[in-house]
Structure formats: structure tokens, C-alpha cells
Amino acid sequence: MTIRIRMTLRAALAALLLAFATPLMAHEGEMGQIPEDGSTVQDTPEEIGIHFDGAMRITQFDVTGPQGRVSLENQPGNEPTEEYRVRPAGSMEPGSYEVRWRGLARDGHMMSDTFRFTVED
Ligand SMILES: [Cu+2]
């Protein structure tokens, strides 16, 4: 009896996971961040960016920190890309930074997310 319940529960969980996973597969997803979300870097990162498992047309990419908006170099246009990378224009003060981006997936869905990293003292 116990085993049967456990198996049913497992099947229900698998179905639930699948239900959540399906909409994500419909459009491009986030594969990773540079620097990685939640990470701490020792100095100004050379690059800040994000990569996707398919082409994404980035429409907004803002980095804010203790000094407000971070100015960025080589900010790409909004051509669809799997790798969106920018360089901070100057050195970044120690502290916590947030990257906020928006993008348009190939299926027409607007996507947005944020990630954070810390520049160490
Ligand atoms: Cu979609």
C-alpha cells in the first residue's frame, strides 16, 4: 500500500514537473549569466552578459549598483543573439549589482528577468 502511494505520488510529481517545463520549452530560455547569478567577483568584471538556448532580441539591458546606472560599452544593437555581452565602461565600486533585461523571443513572447552579483571590497 505504502509503495503504491509513493509511486502514485512520484508519477504526480513527474506530471507536475512536465507541466511546468512545457511552457519554458516553447521559447528561448536563459542558459546562464556572466557573472553567474548570485556570484561574487573580486574586481570589475570584464564582461556582463547573458546567454540563451536560442536567439533572443534584447530590448533592455541595465546594470545598476551602489552608484546607480553603470555605463556600458559595446552595447550591441537589438539583433537576435544567443550571447549578449557588454563591457563596463569604467571600474565598478564594490557592492551589490543588479542586471535587469528584457527581450523578445522568436515566438514573439516578451521575456524579462534580473540577476545579481557582488563586486568584492
Ligand atoms: Cu514563448
PDB file of C-alpha atoms and ligand atoms in Angstrom:
ATOM      1  CA  MET A   1       0.000   0.000   0.000  1.00  0.00           C
ATOM      2  CA  THR A   2       2.704   2.455   1.021  1.00  0.00           C
ATOM      3  CA  ILE A   3       4.780   1.647  -2.062  1.00  0.00           C
ATOM      4  CA  ARG A   4       1.780   2.164  -4.304  1.00  0.00           C
ATOM      5  CA  ILE A   5       1.046   5.560  -2.802  1.00  0.00           C
ATOM      6  CA  ARG A   6       4.652   6.546  -3.148  1.00  0.00           C
ATOM      7  CA  MET A   7       4.676   5.558  -6.813  1.00  0.00           C
ATOM      8  CA  THR A   8       1.495   7.475  -7.488  1.00  0.00           C
ATOM      9  CA  LEU A   9       2.962  10.493  -5.803  1.00  0.00           C
ATOM     10  CA  ARG A  10       6.097  10.184  -7.871  1.00  0.00           C
ATOM     11  CA  ALA A  11       4.052   9.987 -11.072  1.00  0.00           C
ATOM     12  CA  ALA A  12       2.036  13.018  -9.992  1.00  0.00           C
ATOM     13  CA  LEU A  13       5.221  14.928  -9.302  1.00  0.00           C
ATOM     14  CA  ALA A  14       6.648  13.968 -12.685  1.00  0.00           C
ATOM     15  CA  ALA A  15       3.455  15.158 -14.381  1.00  0.00           C
ATOM     16  CA  LEU A  16       3.608  18.399 -12.436  1.00  0.00           C
ATOM     17  CA  LEU A  17       7.230  18.995 -13.411  1.00  0.00           C
ATOM     18  CA  LEU A  18       6.399  18.313 -17.026  1.00  0.00           C
ATOM     19  CA  ALA A  19       3.502  20.772 -16.866  1.00  0.00           C
ATOM     20  CA  PHE A  20       5.854  23.452 -15.607  1.00  0.00           C
ATOM     21  CA  ALA A  21       8.607  22.576 -18.047  1.00  0.00           C
ATOM     22  CA  THR A  22       6.477  22.613 -21.193  1.00  0.00           C
ATOM     23  CA  PRO A  23       5.815  26.365 -21.453  1.00  0.00           C
ATOM     24  CA  LEU A  24       9.527  27.035 -20.966  1.00  0.00           C
ATOM     25  CA  MET A  25      10.367  24.884 -23.939  1.00  0.00           C
ATOM     26  CA  ALA A  26       8.121  26.971 -26.172  1.00  0.00           C
ATOM     27  CA  HIS A  27      10.596  29.805 -26.309  1.00  0.00           C
ATOM     28  CA  GLU A  28      14.234  30.533 -25.675  1.00  0.00           C
ATOM     29  CA  GLY A  29      15.451  30.138 -22.149  1.00  0.00           C
ATOM     30  CA  GLU A  30      18.213  31.599 -20.101  1.00  0.00           C
ATOM     31  CA  MET A  31      21.282  29.370 -20.073  1.00  0.00           C
ATOM     32  CA  GLY A  32      23.491  31.392 -17.793  1.00  0.00           C
ATOM     33  CA  GLN A  33      24.691  34.747 -16.686  1.00  0.00           C
ATOM     34  CA  ILE A  34      28.064  36.474 -16.666  1.00  0.00           C
ATOM     35  CA  PRO A  35      28.951  36.834 -13.855  1.00  0.00           C
ATOM     36  CA  GLU A  36      26.785  33.973 -12.689  1.00  0.00           C
ATOM     37  CA  ASP A  37      23.641  34.923 -10.794  1.00  0.00           C
ATOM     38  CA  GLY A  38      24.404  35.270  -7.100  1.00  0.00           C
ATOM     39  CA  SER A  39      28.149  35.146  -7.564  1.00  0.00           C
ATOM     40  CA  THR A  40      30.835  37.368  -6.085  1.00  0.00           C
ATOM     41  CA  VAL A  41      33.643  38.695  -8.242  1.00  0.00           C
ATOM     42  CA  GLN A  42      36.867  40.163  -6.906  1.00  0.00           C
ATOM     43  CA  ASP A  43      37.089  43.067  -9.307  1.00  0.00           C
ATOM     44  CA  THR A  44      35.176  44.822 -12.042  1.00  0.00           C
ATOM     45  CA  PRO A  45      34.017  42.027 -14.326  1.00  0.00           C
ATOM     46  CA  GLU A  46      35.455  42.165 -17.837  1.00  0.00           C
ATOM     47  CA  GLU A  47      32.080  41.367 -19.268  1.00  0.00           C
ATOM     48  CA  ILE A  48      28.499  41.338 -18.144  1.00  0.00           C
ATOM     49  CA  GLY A  49      26.081  39.293 -20.122  1.00  0.00           C
ATOM     50  CA  ILE A  50      23.653  36.538 -20.555  1.00  0.00           C
ATOM     51  CA  HIS A  51      23.307  33.572 -22.820  1.00  0.00           C
ATOM     52  CA  PHE A  52      20.251  31.819 -24.137  1.00  0.00           C
ATOM     53  CA  ASP A  53      19.500  28.500 -25.750  1.00  0.00           C
ATOM     54  CA  GLY A  54      18.217  30.320 -28.835  1.00  0.00           C
ATOM     55  CA  ALA A  55      18.300  33.733 -30.423  1.00  0.00           C
ATOM     56  CA  MET A  56      16.847  36.493 -28.269  1.00  0.00           C
ATOM     57  CA  ARG A  57      16.294  40.078 -29.297  1.00  0.00           C
ATOM     58  CA  ILE A  58      17.404  42.059 -26.256  1.00  0.00           C
ATOM     59  CA  THR A  59      15.492  45.300 -25.885  1.00  0.00           C
ATOM     60  CA  GLN A  60      16.742  46.400 -22.473  1.00  0.00           C
ATOM     61  CA  PHE A  61      19.873  45.594 -20.507  1.00  0.00           C
ATOM     62  CA  ASP A  62      20.570  47.742 -17.478  1.00  0.00           C
ATOM     63  CA  VAL A  63      23.108  47.274 -14.749  1.00  0.00           C
ATOM     64  CA  THR A  64      22.602  49.212 -11.530  1.00  0.00           C
ATOM     65  CA  GLY A  65      24.734  49.293  -8.417  1.00  0.00           C
ATOM     66  CA  PRO A  66      25.739  51.455  -5.470  1.00  0.00           C
ATOM     67  CA  GLN A  67      26.482  54.390  -7.838  1.00  0.00           C
ATOM     68  CA  GLY A  68      23.324  53.970  -9.847  1.00  0.00           C
ATOM     69  CA  ARG A  69      23.318  53.023 -13.526  1.00  0.00           C
ATOM     70  CA  VAL A  70      26.590  51.512 -14.750  1.00  0.00           C
ATOM     71  CA  SER A  71      27.679  52.836 -18.139  1.00  0.00           C
ATOM     72  CA  LEU A  72      28.331  50.084 -20.597  1.00  0.00           C
ATOM     73  CA  GLU A  73      30.484  49.810 -23.685  1.00  0.00           C
ATOM     74  CA  ASN A  74      29.853  47.951 -26.881  1.00  0.00           C
ATOM     75  CA  GLN A  75      26.186  47.562 -26.120  1.00  0.00           C
ATOM     76  CA  PRO A  76      25.022  45.522 -29.093  1.00  0.00           C
ATOM     77  CA  GLY A  77      22.050  46.504 -31.172  1.00  0.00           C
ATOM     78  CA  ASN A  78      18.899  44.507 -30.901  1.00  0.00           C
ATOM     79  CA  GLU A  79      19.762  41.825 -33.418  1.00  0.00           C
ATOM     80  CA  PRO A  80      18.673  38.413 -32.155  1.00  0.00           C
ATOM     81  CA  THR A  81      21.580  36.779 -30.373  1.00  0.00           C
ATOM     82  CA  GLU A  82      22.330  33.790 -28.198  1.00  0.00           C
ATOM     83  CA  GLU A  83      25.050  35.679 -26.381  1.00  0.00           C
ATOM     84  CA  TYR A  84      24.563  39.212 -25.178  1.00  0.00           C
ATOM     85  CA  ARG A  85      27.733  40.647 -23.669  1.00  0.00           C
ATOM     86  CA  VAL A  86      28.715  44.165 -22.702  1.00  0.00           C
ATOM     87  CA  ARG A  87      31.734  45.706 -21.003  1.00  0.00           C
ATOM     88  CA  PRO A  88      31.545  48.116 -18.090  1.00  0.00           C
ATOM     89  CA  ALA A  89      32.915  51.499 -19.243  1.00  0.00           C
ATOM     90  CA  GLY A  90      34.879  52.052 -16.046  1.00  0.00           C
ATOM     91  CA  SER A  91      35.742  50.336 -12.821  1.00  0.00           C
ATOM     92  CA  MET A  92      32.864  49.315 -10.630  1.00  0.00           C
ATOM     93  CA  GLU A  93      32.700  50.189  -6.935  1.00  0.00           C
ATOM     94  CA  PRO A  94      32.450  47.294  -4.507  1.00  0.00           C
ATOM     95  CA  GLY A  95      28.862  46.425  -3.750  1.00  0.00           C
ATOM     96  CA  SER A  96      25.856  44.620  -4.999  1.00  0.00           C
ATOM     97  CA  TYR A  97      24.744  44.940  -8.615  1.00  0.00           C
ATOM     98  CA  GLU A  98      21.557  44.066 -10.391  1.00  0.00           C
ATOM     99  CA  VAL A  99      21.149  43.344 -14.078  1.00  0.00           C
ATOM    100  CA  ARG A 100      17.683  43.837 -15.495  1.00  0.00           C
ATOM    101  CA  TRP A 101      16.968  42.730 -19.013  1.00  0.00           C
ATOM    102  CA  ARG A 102      14.072  42.386 -21.392  1.00  0.00           C
ATOM    103  CA  GLY A 103      13.973  40.521 -24.618  1.00  0.00           C
ATOM    104  CA  LEU A 104      11.779  39.255 -27.364  1.00  0.00           C
ATOM    105  CA  ALA A 105      11.858  35.541 -28.049  1.00  0.00           C
ATOM    106  CA  ARG A 106      11.400  34.174 -31.553  1.00  0.00           C
ATOM    107  CA  ASP A 107       7.862  33.093 -30.737  1.00  0.00           C
ATOM    108  CA  GLY A 108       7.001  36.724 -30.021  1.00  0.00           C
ATOM    109  CA  HIS A 109       6.916  36.394 -26.252  1.00  0.00           C
ATOM    110  CA  MET A 110       8.371  39.202 -24.194  1.00  0.00           C
ATOM    111  CA  MET A 111      10.761  37.876 -21.602  1.00  0.00           C
ATOM    112  CA  SER A 112      12.440  39.633 -18.727  1.00  0.00           C
ATOM    113  CA  ASP A 113      14.457  38.721 -15.729  1.00  0.00           C
ATOM    114  CA  THR A 114      17.016  40.057 -13.311  1.00  0.00           C
ATOM    115  CA  PHE A 115      20.197  38.674 -11.890  1.00  0.00           C
ATOM    116  CA  ARG A 116      22.603  39.861  -9.244  1.00  0.00           C
ATOM    117  CA  PHE A 117      26.243  39.711  -8.474  1.00  0.00           C
ATOM    118  CA  THR A 118      28.567  41.306  -5.954  1.00  0.00           C
ATOM    119  CA  VAL A 119      31.853  43.091  -6.535  1.00  0.00           C
ATOM    120  CA  GLU A 120      34.034  42.411  -3.554  1.00  0.00           C
ATOM    121  CA  ASP A 121      35.786  45.048  -1.473  1.00  0.00           C
TER     122      ASP A 121
HETATM  123 CU    CU B   1       7.135  31.725 -25.667  1.00  0.00          CU
END
